[in-house]
Coordinates of C-alpha atoms and ligand atoms in Angstrom, one line a residue:
M1 CA -0.4 20.0 12.5
Q2 CA -0.2 16.2 12.2
F3 CA 0.9 14.4 9.0
R4 CA -1.8 11.7 9.6
D5 CA -3.9 12.6 12.7
L6 CA -4.8 9.2 14.3
V7 CA -5.4 10.7 17.7
K8 CA -8.1 13.0 16.3
Q9 CA -9.8 9.9 14.7
Y10 CA -9.7 8.1 18.0
Q11 CA -11.3 11.1 19.7
V12 CA -14.2 11.0 17.2
L13 CA -14.6 7.2 17.4
K14 CA -13.7 6.8 21.1
P15 CA -17.0 5.3 22.4
E16 CA -17.1 2.5 19.8
I17 CA -13.4 1.8 20.0
D18 CA -13.2 1.7 23.8
K19 CA -16.3 -0.6 23.9
A20 CA -14.6 -2.9 21.3
M21 CA -11.4 -3.1 23.4
E22 CA -13.3 -3.7 26.6
E23 CA -15.5 -6.4 25.2
T24 CA -12.5 -8.2 23.8
A25 CA -10.7 -8.1 27.2
A26 CA -13.9 -9.4 28.9
S27 CA -14.5 -12.2 26.4
G28 CA -11.3 -14.1 26.9
G29 CA -11.2 -14.9 23.2
Y30 CA -7.9 -13.2 22.4
I31 CA -6.7 -15.3 19.5
M32 CA -9.1 -16.0 16.5
G33 CA -12.0 -14.6 18.5
K34 CA -15.4 -13.6 17.2
A35 CA -14.4 -10.2 15.8
V36 CA -11.8 -11.8 13.5
K37 CA -14.4 -13.8 11.6
E38 CA -16.8 -10.8 11.6
L39 CA -14.1 -8.6 10.1
E40 CA -13.1 -11.1 7.5
S41 CA -16.7 -11.4 6.3
A42 CA -17.2 -7.7 6.2
L43 CA -14.0 -7.0 4.3
A44 CA -14.6 -9.8 1.8
E45 CA -18.0 -8.5 1.1
Y46 CA -16.9 -4.9 0.7
V47 CA -14.0 -5.7 -1.6
G48 CA -16.1 -8.1 -3.6
V49 CA -14.1 -11.4 -3.3
K50 CA -15.0 -14.8 -1.8
H51 CA -12.3 -15.1 0.8
C52 CA -10.6 -12.7 3.2
I53 CA -7.9 -14.2 5.5
T54 CA -6.5 -11.8 8.1
C55 CA -2.9 -12.2 9.4
A56 CA -0.3 -10.5 11.5
N57 CA 0.8 -7.7 9.1
G58 CA 0.9 -6.6 5.4
T59 CA 4.4 -8.1 4.9
D60 CA 3.2 -11.6 6.1
A61 CA 0.1 -11.2 3.8
L62 CA 2.5 -11.0 0.8
T63 CA 4.6 -13.9 2.1
L64 CA 1.5 -16.1 2.6
A65 CA 0.5 -15.4 -1.1
L66 CA 4.0 -16.3 -2.4
K67 CA 4.0 -19.5 -0.2
A68 CA 0.6 -20.5 -1.4
W69 CA 2.0 -20.4 -5.0
N70 CA 5.2 -22.3 -3.9
I71 CA 7.5 -19.4 -5.1
G72 CA 11.1 -20.1 -4.4
P73 CA 14.7 -20.4 -5.8
G74 CA 14.8 -20.1 -9.6
D75 CA 11.7 -18.0 -9.8
A76 CA 11.7 -14.3 -10.9
V77 CA 9.2 -12.0 -9.2
F78 CA 8.7 -8.6 -10.8
V79 CA 8.1 -5.6 -8.5
P80 CA 8.2 -1.8 -8.9
D81 CA 11.5 -0.2 -8.1
F82 CA 9.6 2.7 -6.4
T83 CA 7.8 1.2 -3.4
F84 CA 8.1 0.4 0.3
F85 CA 10.9 -2.2 1.1
A86 CA 8.4 -4.9 2.2
S87 CA 7.0 -5.3 -1.4
A88 CA 10.4 -6.7 -2.5
E89 CA 11.8 -8.1 0.8
V90 CA 9.2 -10.9 0.8
I91 CA 10.6 -12.2 -2.5
S92 CA 14.1 -12.6 -1.3
N93 CA 12.8 -14.2 1.9
E94 CA 11.3 -17.0 -0.2
G95 CA 14.6 -17.5 -2.0
A96 CA 13.2 -16.1 -5.2
T97 CA 14.8 -13.3 -7.2
P98 CA 13.3 -9.8 -7.3
V99 CA 13.3 -8.0 -10.6
F100 CA 12.9 -4.2 -10.2
V101 CA 10.6 -2.6 -12.8
D102 CA 10.4 1.2 -13.5
V103 CA 7.2 3.1 -12.8
S104 CA 5.0 5.5 -14.9
K105 CA 5.8 9.2 -14.5
D106 CA 2.2 10.2 -14.1
T107 CA 0.7 7.6 -11.8
F108 CA 3.9 6.4 -10.0
N109 CA 2.7 2.8 -10.4
I110 CA 4.4 -0.1 -12.2
C111 CA 5.0 0.8 -15.9
P112 CA 3.6 -1.9 -18.3
V113 CA 6.3 -1.1 -21.0
S114 CA 9.1 -1.4 -18.5
L115 CA 7.5 -4.6 -17.1
E116 CA 7.4 -6.4 -20.4
E117 CA 11.0 -5.3 -21.2
H118 CA 12.2 -6.8 -17.9
I119 CA 10.3 -10.0 -18.4
Q120 CA 11.7 -10.5 -21.9
K121 CA 15.2 -9.9 -20.6
V122 CA 14.7 -12.6 -17.9
V123 CA 13.3 -15.0 -20.5
A124 CA 16.2 -14.3 -22.9
K125 CA 18.8 -15.0 -20.2
G126 CA 17.1 -18.3 -19.4
E127 CA 18.3 -18.6 -15.8
L128 CA 15.1 -17.7 -14.0
T129 CA 11.4 -18.5 -14.6
P130 CA 9.1 -15.5 -14.6
K131 CA 6.3 -16.4 -12.1
V132 CA 4.7 -13.4 -10.4
I133 CA 4.1 -9.7 -10.9
I134 CA 3.6 -7.8 -7.7
T135 CA 1.6 -4.6 -8.5
V136 CA 1.6 -1.9 -5.8
D137 CA -1.3 0.5 -5.4
L138 CA 1.0 3.3 -4.5
Y139 CA -0.3 6.2 -2.4
G140 CA -3.8 4.7 -2.7
L141 CA -4.1 4.7 -6.5
P142 CA -4.8 1.3 -8.1
A143 CA -2.2 0.2 -10.6
D144 CA -3.0 -0.2 -14.3
Y145 CA -4.6 -3.7 -14.0
H146 CA -6.0 -3.7 -17.5
A147 CA -2.5 -3.6 -19.0
I148 CA -0.8 -5.7 -16.3
R149 CA -3.4 -8.5 -16.6
A150 CA -2.8 -8.8 -20.3
I151 CA 1.0 -9.2 -19.7
A152 CA 0.4 -11.7 -16.9
D153 CA -1.8 -13.8 -19.2
K154 CA 0.7 -13.5 -22.1
Y155 CA 3.6 -14.9 -20.0
N156 CA 1.5 -17.2 -17.8
M157 CA 2.3 -15.4 -14.6
Y158 CA 0.4 -14.7 -11.4
M159 CA -0.6 -11.2 -10.4
L160 CA -0.2 -10.3 -6.7
E161 CA -1.8 -7.0 -5.7
D162 CA 0.1 -5.3 -2.9
G163 CA -2.9 -3.2 -1.7
A164 CA -1.2 -2.1 1.6
Q165 CA -1.8 1.5 0.6
G166 CA -4.6 0.8 -1.8
F167 CA -7.5 -0.3 0.3
G168 CA -10.6 1.7 -0.7
G169 CA -9.4 2.7 -4.1
T170 CA -11.4 1.6 -7.2
I171 CA -11.2 1.2 -11.0
N172 CA -14.6 1.7 -12.6
G173 CA -16.2 0.7 -9.3
Q174 CA -14.2 -2.4 -8.9
R175 CA -12.4 -2.3 -5.5
A176 CA -8.7 -2.5 -4.8
C177 CA -7.8 -5.8 -3.1
S178 CA -9.9 -7.6 -5.6
L179 CA -7.7 -6.8 -8.6
G180 CA -5.0 -9.5 -8.3
D181 CA -5.2 -13.3 -8.4
I182 CA -4.3 -12.8 -4.8
S183 CA -4.5 -9.3 -3.2
T184 CA -3.1 -8.2 0.2
T185 CA -3.5 -5.2 2.5
S186 CA -2.0 -3.9 5.7
F187 CA -3.6 -2.5 8.8
F188 CA -0.5 -0.7 10.0
P189 CA -1.9 2.4 11.9
A190 CA -1.0 5.0 9.1
K191 CA -2.5 3.0 6.2
P192 CA -6.0 4.0 4.8
L193 CA -7.6 1.4 7.1
G194 CA -5.4 1.0 10.2
C195 CA -5.5 -0.8 13.6
Y196 CA -3.7 0.0 16.8
G197 CA -0.6 -2.1 16.1
D198 CA 0.3 -4.5 13.2
G199 CA -2.2 -6.3 11.1
G200 CA -2.9 -7.5 7.5
A201 CA -5.2 -9.5 5.2
V202 CA -5.1 -11.6 2.1
F203 CA -8.0 -11.6 -0.4
T204 CA -8.8 -14.1 -3.2
N205 CA -11.6 -15.8 -5.1
N206 CA -9.6 -19.1 -5.3
D207 CA -10.9 -21.7 -2.8
E208 CA -7.7 -23.8 -2.9
W209 CA -5.3 -20.9 -2.2
A210 CA -7.6 -19.6 0.5
G211 CA -7.5 -23.0 2.2
I212 CA -3.7 -23.1 2.0
I213 CA -3.3 -19.6 3.4
S214 CA -5.7 -20.2 6.3
S215 CA -3.6 -23.2 7.2
L216 CA -0.2 -21.5 6.7
R217 CA -1.1 -18.6 9.0
F218 CA -1.7 -21.1 11.8
H219 CA 1.4 -23.3 11.8
G220 CA 0.3 -25.3 8.8
K221 CA -2.8 -26.4 10.6
G222 CA -4.8 -29.4 9.2
S223 CA -8.1 -30.6 10.5
Y224 CA -7.5 -29.4 14.1
K225 CA -5.0 -27.3 16.1
Y226 CA -2.5 -30.1 16.7
D227 CA -2.7 -31.6 13.3
N228 CA 0.1 -29.9 11.2
V229 CA 0.1 -30.7 7.5
R230 CA 2.7 -28.2 6.2
I231 CA 5.4 -25.9 7.5
G232 CA 3.6 -22.7 8.2
M233 CA 3.8 -19.5 10.2
N234 CA 2.4 -17.9 13.3
S235 CA 0.6 -15.0 11.6
R236 CA -2.8 -14.3 13.0
L237 CA -4.6 -11.0 13.5
D238 CA -5.2 -10.4 17.2
T239 CA -8.9 -10.4 18.1
I240 CA -8.5 -7.0 19.8
Q241 CA -7.1 -5.5 16.5
A242 CA -10.0 -6.9 14.6
A243 CA -12.4 -5.5 17.1
I244 CA -10.7 -2.0 16.8
I245 CA -10.9 -2.2 13.0
L246 CA -14.7 -2.9 12.8
P247 CA -15.8 0.6 14.0
K248 CA -13.0 2.2 12.0
F249 CA -14.1 0.3 8.9
K250 CA -17.6 1.6 9.4
A251 CA -16.3 5.2 9.5
F252 CA -14.1 4.5 6.5
V253 CA -17.0 3.4 4.4
E254 CA -19.5 6.0 5.7
Y255 CA -17.4 9.2 5.4
E256 CA -13.6 8.9 5.7
L257 CA -13.0 7.8 2.2
D258 CA -15.2 10.6 0.8
D259 CA -13.5 13.1 3.1
V260 CA -10.0 12.2 2.0
N261 CA -11.1 12.6 -1.6
K262 CA -12.6 16.0 -0.7
A263 CA -9.3 17.0 1.0
A264 CA -7.3 15.9 -2.0
G265 CA -9.6 17.8 -4.3
L266 CA -9.1 21.0 -2.3
F267 CA -5.3 20.6 -2.4
T268 CA -5.3 20.0 -6.2
E269 CA -7.5 23.0 -6.7
R270 CA -5.1 25.3 -4.8
L271 CA -1.9 23.8 -6.1
K272 CA -2.4 22.7 -9.7
D273 CA -1.0 25.8 -11.2
V274 CA 2.2 25.9 -9.1
V275 CA 3.4 22.2 -8.8
K276 CA 2.7 18.8 -10.4
T277 CA -0.3 17.5 -8.5
P278 CA -1.4 13.8 -8.4
F279 CA -2.8 12.4 -11.6
I280 CA -5.9 10.2 -11.3
P281 CA -6.7 8.4 -14.6
E282 CA -10.3 8.4 -15.9
G283 CA -12.5 5.9 -14.0
Y284 CA -10.0 5.5 -11.1
R285 CA -10.5 6.6 -7.5
S286 CA -7.7 6.8 -4.9
S287 CA -7.9 6.1 -1.2
W288 CA -5.2 8.8 -0.7
A289 CA -2.8 6.9 1.6
Q290 CA -0.6 9.9 0.5
Y291 CA -1.1 13.1 -1.3
T292 CA 2.2 13.5 -3.2
I293 CA 3.3 16.5 -5.3
R294 CA 6.3 16.7 -7.6
L295 CA 8.8 19.5 -7.6
E296 CA 11.2 20.5 -10.3
N297 CA 14.4 19.1 -8.8
E298 CA 15.9 17.8 -5.6
E299 CA 17.1 21.2 -4.3
Q300 CA 13.7 22.7 -4.7
R301 CA 12.0 19.7 -3.0
D302 CA 14.4 19.6 0.0
G303 CA 14.1 23.4 0.3
L304 CA 10.3 23.2 0.4
Q305 CA 10.4 20.5 3.0
A306 CA 12.7 22.5 5.2
Y307 CA 10.6 25.6 4.8
L308 CA 7.4 23.7 5.6
K309 CA 9.0 22.3 8.7
E310 CA 9.8 25.8 9.9
Q311 CA 6.1 26.7 9.5
G312 CA 5.2 23.7 11.6
I313 CA 4.0 21.6 8.6
P314 CA 5.2 18.0 8.5
S315 CA 5.9 16.4 5.1
M316 CA 7.5 13.1 4.0
V317 CA 9.6 11.8 1.2
Y318 CA 8.1 8.4 0.0
Y319 CA 10.6 7.1 -1.1
P320 CA 14.1 8.6 -1.2
K321 CA 15.9 5.5 -2.7
P322 CA 15.1 3.1 -5.5
M323 CA 14.8 -0.5 -4.2
C324 CA 17.6 -1.7 -6.5
E325 CA 20.0 0.8 -4.7
Q326 CA 19.1 -0.4 -1.2
T327 CA 22.1 -1.9 0.6
A328 CA 20.1 -5.1 1.2
F329 CA 19.7 -5.6 -2.5
K330 CA 23.4 -4.9 -3.5
Y331 CA 23.8 -8.7 -4.0
L332 CA 21.7 -8.4 -7.2
N333 CA 24.3 -6.1 -8.8
Y334 CA 21.9 -3.7 -10.5
P335 CA 23.8 -1.2 -12.7
E336 CA 23.4 2.4 -11.6
G337 CA 20.6 4.3 -13.4
S338 CA 18.6 1.1 -14.1
N339 CA 15.1 2.7 -13.8
P340 CA 15.3 6.4 -14.7
T341 CA 11.8 7.4 -13.7
T342 CA 12.2 5.9 -10.3
I343 CA 15.5 7.8 -9.8
E344 CA 13.8 11.1 -10.9
L345 CA 10.8 10.6 -8.5
C346 CA 13.1 9.8 -5.5
K347 CA 14.5 13.2 -6.0
T348 CA 11.4 15.2 -6.6
V349 CA 8.4 13.8 -4.7
L350 CA 7.0 15.2 -1.5
S351 CA 4.0 14.0 0.4
L352 CA 1.8 16.6 2.3
P353 CA -0.4 16.0 5.3
M354 CA -3.4 13.9 4.4
H355 CA -6.2 12.3 6.4
P356 CA -10.0 12.4 6.7
Y357 CA -9.9 14.8 9.7
L358 CA -7.9 17.6 7.9
T359 CA -9.8 20.9 8.0
E360 CA -10.1 23.3 5.1
K361 CA -8.2 25.8 7.2
E362 CA -5.3 23.4 7.5
I363 CA -5.4 22.6 3.8
D364 CA -5.3 26.4 3.1
K365 CA -2.3 26.9 5.4
V366 CA -0.3 24.0 3.8
A367 CA -1.2 25.2 0.2
N368 CA -0.4 28.8 1.0
E369 CA 3.0 28.0 2.4
V370 CA 3.8 25.8 -0.6
I371 CA 2.9 28.7 -2.9
N372 CA 4.8 31.2 -0.7
Y373 CA 8.0 29.1 -0.9
L374 CA 7.8 28.6 -4.6
S375 CA 7.1 32.2 -5.4
R376 CA 10.2 33.1 -3.4
V377 CA 12.6 30.6 -5.1
R378 CA 11.3 31.0 -8.6
Ligands
PLP401 C1 3.1 -0.8 4.6 C2 3.4 -1.5 3.4 C3 3.7 -2.9 3.4 C4 3.9 -3.7 4.6 O1 2.9 -3.7 5.5 P1 3.2 -4.0 7.1 O2 1.8 -4.2 7.7 O3 3.9 -2.8 7.6 O4 4.0 -5.2 7.1 C5 3.9 -3.5 2.1 N1 3.8 -2.9 1.0 C6 3.5 -1.6 0.9 C7 3.4 -0.9 -0.4 C8 3.3 -0.8 2.1 O5 3.1 0.5 2.0

């Protein structure tokens, strides 16, 4: 059994994907070719924003947003303590200071109460200016944008949606990657919409920021290729990756997103009485980048993971360490136990196999083995 079966997806979509790769090879337009523009239009329309600017990866997408807002030394950027490293790495790379916020126990997303506490602490200290809130749509579930927007407005801050795992999720029909002032996503192969290498995109309704980001991704390009008006980056999405995403995006919209939701529903039905299954708030829909259960303690979680491995079932711990405890962030001197919910989740979460091509038989096997293990240790 695969944790995320990308080869199975390729087998299903092989004719279209092979054709896309061959056409790109024959076209000669390897950089910023036709498929790039086509993909950007299709994604902007789907998400419901004016501009989509593709780039080299999801980390660069976040960096491009911070650069468009001129974030740098002296600025505080608030980010969940429970996320993938890249969400916070980009802040330090711009010379700004990451402030790690605790997450909500039920949704695993940034906690509005903890966020406001951390903002007030920074304001009281008076050394840094609160500038940006990075919300992460963890495991595919959009963050609490209603509450976060109110806080961003109150403190005059930008909201940057890290939708690397969130693409395809919705809140009352409004799509992820349209929920921030700027939103980003990643096309890393294992994300909800992946390519066959690295890729990413930035989304915004703001014309000025879109213009700056288009320039930044292409060496600070001005009116033509050898007119450089700002210090930029080399961060474009390869034409061949855009061409591969187009048929995958079609499958994503037509059935994959529905199929992962069906798979998640089956897991929850089978597991809800034995473990803590994912909580999806009223009006929200997840794109199920991960299906993550919670166990009672670290020993039980690690025991279950080892048992599943023996049964040939892969599972993952996303994430085993709070951001503020990462060696790379030791320079920020966070006291131990800073964000208690994050610490608790790092010890108790376990992500089970999840993808649109999972069969009901596979779901049954995974669910039965989880139940078997827990009935043995309880
Ligand atoms: C994967 C991921 C990123 C980074 O995306 P890359 O394309 O790998 O650079 C950023 N944030 C989150 C939450 C992610 O899961």
